[in-house]
Short mmCIF file of C-alpha atoms in Angstrom, two decimals:
data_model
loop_
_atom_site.label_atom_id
_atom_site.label_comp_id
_atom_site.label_asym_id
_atom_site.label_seq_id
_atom_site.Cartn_x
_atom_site.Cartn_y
_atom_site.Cartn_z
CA UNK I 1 -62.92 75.39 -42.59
CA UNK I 2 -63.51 78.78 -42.36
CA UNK I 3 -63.65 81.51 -45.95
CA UNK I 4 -60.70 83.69 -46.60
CA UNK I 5 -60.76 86.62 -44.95
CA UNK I 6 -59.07 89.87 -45.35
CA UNK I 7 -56.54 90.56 -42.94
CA UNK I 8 -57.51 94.16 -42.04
CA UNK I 9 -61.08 92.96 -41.76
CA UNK I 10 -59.90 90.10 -39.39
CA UNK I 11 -57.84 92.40 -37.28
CA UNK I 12 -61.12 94.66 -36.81
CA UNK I 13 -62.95 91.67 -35.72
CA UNK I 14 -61.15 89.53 -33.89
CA UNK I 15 -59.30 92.21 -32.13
CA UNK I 16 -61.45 95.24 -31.99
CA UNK I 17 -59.29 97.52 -33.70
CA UNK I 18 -60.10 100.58 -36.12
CA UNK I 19 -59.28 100.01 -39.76
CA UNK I 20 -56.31 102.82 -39.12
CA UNK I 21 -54.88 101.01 -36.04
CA UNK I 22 -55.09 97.71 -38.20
CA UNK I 23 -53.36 99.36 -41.16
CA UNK I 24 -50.87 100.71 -38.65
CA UNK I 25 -50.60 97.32 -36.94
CA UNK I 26 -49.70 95.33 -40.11
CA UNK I 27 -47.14 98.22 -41.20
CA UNK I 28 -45.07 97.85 -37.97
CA UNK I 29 -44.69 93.99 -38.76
CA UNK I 30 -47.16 92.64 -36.04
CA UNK I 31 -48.75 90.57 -38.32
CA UNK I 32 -48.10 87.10 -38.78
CA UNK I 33 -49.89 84.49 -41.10
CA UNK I 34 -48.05 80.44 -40.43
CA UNK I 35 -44.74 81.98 -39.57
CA UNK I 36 -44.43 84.96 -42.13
CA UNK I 37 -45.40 88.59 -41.73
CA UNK I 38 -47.87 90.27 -43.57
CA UNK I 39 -48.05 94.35 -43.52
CA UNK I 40 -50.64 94.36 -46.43
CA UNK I 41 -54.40 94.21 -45.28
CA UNK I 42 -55.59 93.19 -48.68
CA UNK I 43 -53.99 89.80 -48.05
CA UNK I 44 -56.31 87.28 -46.83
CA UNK I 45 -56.01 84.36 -44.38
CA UNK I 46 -57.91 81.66 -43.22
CA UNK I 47 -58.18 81.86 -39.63
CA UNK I 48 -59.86 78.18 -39.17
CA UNK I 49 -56.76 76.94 -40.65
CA UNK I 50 -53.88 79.22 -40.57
CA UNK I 51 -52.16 80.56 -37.48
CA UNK I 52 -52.31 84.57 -37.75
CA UNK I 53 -50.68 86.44 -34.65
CA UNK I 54 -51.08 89.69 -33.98
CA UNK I 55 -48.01 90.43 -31.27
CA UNK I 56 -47.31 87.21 -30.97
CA UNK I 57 -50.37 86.22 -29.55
CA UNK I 58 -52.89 84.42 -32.06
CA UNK I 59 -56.35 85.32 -32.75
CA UNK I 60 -59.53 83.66 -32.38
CA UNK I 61 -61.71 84.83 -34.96
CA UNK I 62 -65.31 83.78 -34.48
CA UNK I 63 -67.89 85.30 -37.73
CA UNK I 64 -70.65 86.40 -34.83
CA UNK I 65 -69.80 87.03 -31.15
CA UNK I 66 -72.64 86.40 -28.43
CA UNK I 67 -72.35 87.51 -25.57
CA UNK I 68 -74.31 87.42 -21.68
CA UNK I 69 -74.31 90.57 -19.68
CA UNK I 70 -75.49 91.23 -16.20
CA UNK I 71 -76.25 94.46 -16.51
CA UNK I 72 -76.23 96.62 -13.87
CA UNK I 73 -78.02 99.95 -12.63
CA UNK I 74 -77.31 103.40 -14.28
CA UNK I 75 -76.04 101.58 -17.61
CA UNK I 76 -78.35 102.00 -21.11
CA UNK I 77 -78.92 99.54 -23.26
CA UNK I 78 -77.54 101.45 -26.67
CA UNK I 79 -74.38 101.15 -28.75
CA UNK I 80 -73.69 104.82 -27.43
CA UNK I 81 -75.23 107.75 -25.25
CA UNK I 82 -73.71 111.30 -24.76
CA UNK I 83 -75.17 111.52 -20.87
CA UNK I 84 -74.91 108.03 -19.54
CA UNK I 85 -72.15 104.87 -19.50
CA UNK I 86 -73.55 102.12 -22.27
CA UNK I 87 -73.61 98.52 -21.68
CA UNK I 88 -70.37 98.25 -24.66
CA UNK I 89 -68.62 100.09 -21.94
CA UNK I 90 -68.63 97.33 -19.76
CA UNK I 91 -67.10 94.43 -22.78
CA UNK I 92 -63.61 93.83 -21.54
CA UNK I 93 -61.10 94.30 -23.87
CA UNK I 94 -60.81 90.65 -25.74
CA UNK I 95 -64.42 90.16 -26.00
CA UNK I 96 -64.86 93.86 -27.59
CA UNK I 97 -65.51 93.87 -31.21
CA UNK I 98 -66.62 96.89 -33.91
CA UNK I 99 -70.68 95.89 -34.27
CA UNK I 100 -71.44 95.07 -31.11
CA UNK I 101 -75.21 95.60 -29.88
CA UNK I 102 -77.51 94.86 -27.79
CA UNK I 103 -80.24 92.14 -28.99
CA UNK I 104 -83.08 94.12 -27.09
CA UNK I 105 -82.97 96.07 -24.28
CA UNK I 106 -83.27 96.86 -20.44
CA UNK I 107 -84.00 100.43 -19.65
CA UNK I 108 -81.49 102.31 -17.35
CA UNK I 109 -82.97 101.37 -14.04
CA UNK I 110 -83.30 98.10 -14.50
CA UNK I 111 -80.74 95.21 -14.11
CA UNK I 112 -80.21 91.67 -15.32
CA UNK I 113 -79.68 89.50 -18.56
CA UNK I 114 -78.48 91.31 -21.45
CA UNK I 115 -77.26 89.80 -24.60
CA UNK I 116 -75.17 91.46 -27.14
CA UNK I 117 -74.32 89.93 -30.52
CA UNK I 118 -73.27 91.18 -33.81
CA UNK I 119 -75.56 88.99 -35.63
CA UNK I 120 -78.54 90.99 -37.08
CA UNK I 121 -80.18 87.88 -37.83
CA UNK I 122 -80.18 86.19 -34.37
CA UNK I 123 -81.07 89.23 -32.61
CA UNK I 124 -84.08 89.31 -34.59
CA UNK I 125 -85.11 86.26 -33.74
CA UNK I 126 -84.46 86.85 -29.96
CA UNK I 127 -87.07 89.96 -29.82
CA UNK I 128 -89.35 89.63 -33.05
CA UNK I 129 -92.59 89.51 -31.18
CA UNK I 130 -94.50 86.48 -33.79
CA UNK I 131 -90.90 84.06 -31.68
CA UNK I 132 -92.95 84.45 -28.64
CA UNK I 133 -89.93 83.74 -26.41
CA UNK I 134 -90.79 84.45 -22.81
CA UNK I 135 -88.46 86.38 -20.79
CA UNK I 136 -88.90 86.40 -17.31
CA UNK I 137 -88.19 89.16 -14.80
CA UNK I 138 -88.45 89.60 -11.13
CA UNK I 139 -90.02 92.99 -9.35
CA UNK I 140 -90.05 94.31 -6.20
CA UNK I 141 -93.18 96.40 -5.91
CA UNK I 142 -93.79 99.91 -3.66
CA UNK I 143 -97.41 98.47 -2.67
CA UNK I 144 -98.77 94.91 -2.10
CA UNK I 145 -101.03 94.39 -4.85
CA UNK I 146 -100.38 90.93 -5.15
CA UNK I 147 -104.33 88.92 -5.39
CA UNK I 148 -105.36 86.58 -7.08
CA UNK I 149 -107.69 89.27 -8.86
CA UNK I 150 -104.12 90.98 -10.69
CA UNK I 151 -102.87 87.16 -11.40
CA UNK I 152 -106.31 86.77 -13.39
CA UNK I 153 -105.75 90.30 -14.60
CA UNK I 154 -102.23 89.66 -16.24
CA UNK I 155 -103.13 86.24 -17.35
CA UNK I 156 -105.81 87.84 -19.55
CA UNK I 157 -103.80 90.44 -20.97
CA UNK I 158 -103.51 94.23 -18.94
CA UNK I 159 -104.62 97.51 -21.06
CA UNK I 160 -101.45 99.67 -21.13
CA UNK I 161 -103.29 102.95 -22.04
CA UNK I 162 -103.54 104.89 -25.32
CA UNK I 163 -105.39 101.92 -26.65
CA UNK I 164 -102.64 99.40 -26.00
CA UNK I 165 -102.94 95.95 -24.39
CA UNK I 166 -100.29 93.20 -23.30
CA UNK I 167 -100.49 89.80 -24.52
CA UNK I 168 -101.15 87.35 -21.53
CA UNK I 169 -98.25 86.92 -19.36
CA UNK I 170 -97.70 84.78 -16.24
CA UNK I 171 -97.79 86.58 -12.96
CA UNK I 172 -96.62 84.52 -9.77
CA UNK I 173 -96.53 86.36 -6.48
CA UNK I 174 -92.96 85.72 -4.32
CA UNK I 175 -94.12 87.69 -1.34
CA UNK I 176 -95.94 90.88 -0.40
CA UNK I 177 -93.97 93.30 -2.49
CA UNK I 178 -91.88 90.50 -4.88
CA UNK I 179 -93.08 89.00 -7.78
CA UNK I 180 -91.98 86.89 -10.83
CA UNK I 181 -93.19 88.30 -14.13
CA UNK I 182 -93.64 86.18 -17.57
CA UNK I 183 -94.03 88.63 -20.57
CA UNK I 184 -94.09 87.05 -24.53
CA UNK I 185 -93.54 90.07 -26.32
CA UNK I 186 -91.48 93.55 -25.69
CA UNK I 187 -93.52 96.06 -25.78
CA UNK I 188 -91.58 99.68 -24.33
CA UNK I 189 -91.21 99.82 -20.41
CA UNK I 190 -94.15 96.69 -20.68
CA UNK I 191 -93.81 95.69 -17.29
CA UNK I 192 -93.84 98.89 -15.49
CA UNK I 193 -96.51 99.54 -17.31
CA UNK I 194 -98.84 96.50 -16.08
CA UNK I 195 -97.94 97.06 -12.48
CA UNK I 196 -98.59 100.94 -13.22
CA UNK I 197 -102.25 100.16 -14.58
CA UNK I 198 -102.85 98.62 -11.46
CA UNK I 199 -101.96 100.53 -8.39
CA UNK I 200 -98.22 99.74 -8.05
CA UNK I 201 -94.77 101.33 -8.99
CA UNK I 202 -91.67 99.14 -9.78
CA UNK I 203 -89.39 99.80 -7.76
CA UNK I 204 -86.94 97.33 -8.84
CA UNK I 205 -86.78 95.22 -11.95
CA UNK I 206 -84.28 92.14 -12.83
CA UNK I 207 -84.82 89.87 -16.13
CA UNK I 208 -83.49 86.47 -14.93
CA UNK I 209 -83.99 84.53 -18.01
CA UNK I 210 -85.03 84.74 -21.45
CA UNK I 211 -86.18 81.94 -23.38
CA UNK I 212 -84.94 78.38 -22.17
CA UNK I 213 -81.89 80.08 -20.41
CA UNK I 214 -81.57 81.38 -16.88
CA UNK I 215 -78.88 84.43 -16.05
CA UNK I 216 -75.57 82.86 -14.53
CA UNK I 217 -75.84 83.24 -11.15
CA UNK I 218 -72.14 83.18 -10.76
CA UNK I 219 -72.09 86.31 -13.22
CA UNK I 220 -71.49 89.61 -10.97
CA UNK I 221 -73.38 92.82 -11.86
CA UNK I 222 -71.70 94.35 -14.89
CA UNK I 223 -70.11 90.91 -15.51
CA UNK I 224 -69.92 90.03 -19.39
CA UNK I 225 -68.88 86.77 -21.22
CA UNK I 226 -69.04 84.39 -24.07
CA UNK I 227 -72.59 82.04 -24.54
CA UNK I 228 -71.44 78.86 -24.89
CA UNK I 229 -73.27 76.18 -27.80
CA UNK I 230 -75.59 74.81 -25.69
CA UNK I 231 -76.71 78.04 -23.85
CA UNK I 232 -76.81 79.27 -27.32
CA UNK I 233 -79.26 76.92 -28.21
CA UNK I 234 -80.93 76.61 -24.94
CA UNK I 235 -82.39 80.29 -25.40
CA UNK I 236 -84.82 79.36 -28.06
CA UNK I 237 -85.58 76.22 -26.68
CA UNK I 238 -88.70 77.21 -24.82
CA UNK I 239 -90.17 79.30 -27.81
CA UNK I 240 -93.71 79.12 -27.75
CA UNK I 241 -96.15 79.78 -31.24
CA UNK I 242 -98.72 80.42 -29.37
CA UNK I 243 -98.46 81.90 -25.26
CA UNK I 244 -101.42 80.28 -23.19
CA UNK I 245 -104.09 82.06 -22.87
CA UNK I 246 -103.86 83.84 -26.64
CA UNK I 247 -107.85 83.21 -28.37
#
């Protein structure tokens, strides 16, 4: 059983509209709670037991929305950007709500698993550094750089400049130029960064999983949907207290 809920809130929610398209929605008589309509949005409902439609069509109302994103090229990871298309811009319709974020971030030239939420609390625990969650990314490098030597180097921690240095992170060679990249902490443009120290521009960069979860492969670029429980709880299933190699 769900609290009551105000029905203007729930329409904002649930259905992504403004608290003026709401008000105008429950006005025109779209609004129905078990059968009767409802035009005032100070009336409440309980949505885990009552039947509210809005056009005949009922609502799901969910408190927090997660959501998995493969997020393509050219797209920020921000709530909104006057020179470039955001990553809200790609929610379809029923999954849009008002609040929507991104918990943590991809820069614009880089691709791959992207959750949004609207739960402050969860993202925090996705990207707060003391979770240690690893999220794991693949590269495709513009020079092979790939020894043993750099593997050692990463696994020891790589000095980012200006007095910075990564925690250890896990670096596993795929091929001359590819590589699959471990990183505990999110520190800005942190993987760029490593490769940069050392000789070698990214020239492409994909997160495939973060935490205990792997992107969908069946997900298309710019693809978004719903986590389900157990992904839900599969992303903090690999957090570690303490990432190997930490003194």
């Amino acid at each position: 059983r769900m609290a009551m809920i105000r029905l203007d809130k729930l329409l904002s929610s649930a259905a992504g509209l403004t608290r003026s398209d709401a008000k105008r929605k429950l006005s025109s008589g779209a609004v129905t709670v078990d059968g009767e309509t409802v035009k005032s949005g100070s009336c409440k409902a309980d949505p885990g037991v009552q039947r509210v439609l809005l056009d005949g069509r009922p609502l799901l109302y969910r408190e927090h929305l997660y959501l998995l994103m493969n997020k393509p090229l050219g797209v920020v990871s921000s709530t909104d950007d006057p020179r470039s298309p955001t990553v809200l811009g790609l929610v379809p319709a029923p999954l849009f709500r008002r609040g929507l974020f991104p918990a943590g971030r991809l820069d614009k030239y880089s691709t791959g698993m992207l959750i949004l939420t609207d739960d402050g609390d969860f993202a925090h625990r996705l990207v707060a550094p003391r979770k240690h969650l690893p999220k794991v990314y693949e590269v495709t490098l513009d020079a092979p750089v790939l020894t043993p030597a750099l593997v050692g180097e990463f696994a020891k921690g790589v000095y980012l400049g200006g007095g910075e240095r990564s925690s250890p992170a896990l670096l596993e060679p795929l091929s001359a130029l590819r590589a699959r990249v471990t990183i505990y902490e999110g520190i800005y443009h942190q993987v760029r960064r490593m490769f940069d120290q050392n000789g070698a521009k990214v020239t492409a960069l994909r997160r495939v999983r973060i935490g205990g979860l792997a992107l969908d492969p069946s997900l298309p670029e710019g693809g978004c949907r719903e986590l389900t429980g157990g992904e839900l709880r599969a992303l903090f299933a690999l957090q570690n207290p303490e990432p190997e190699g930490t003194p």
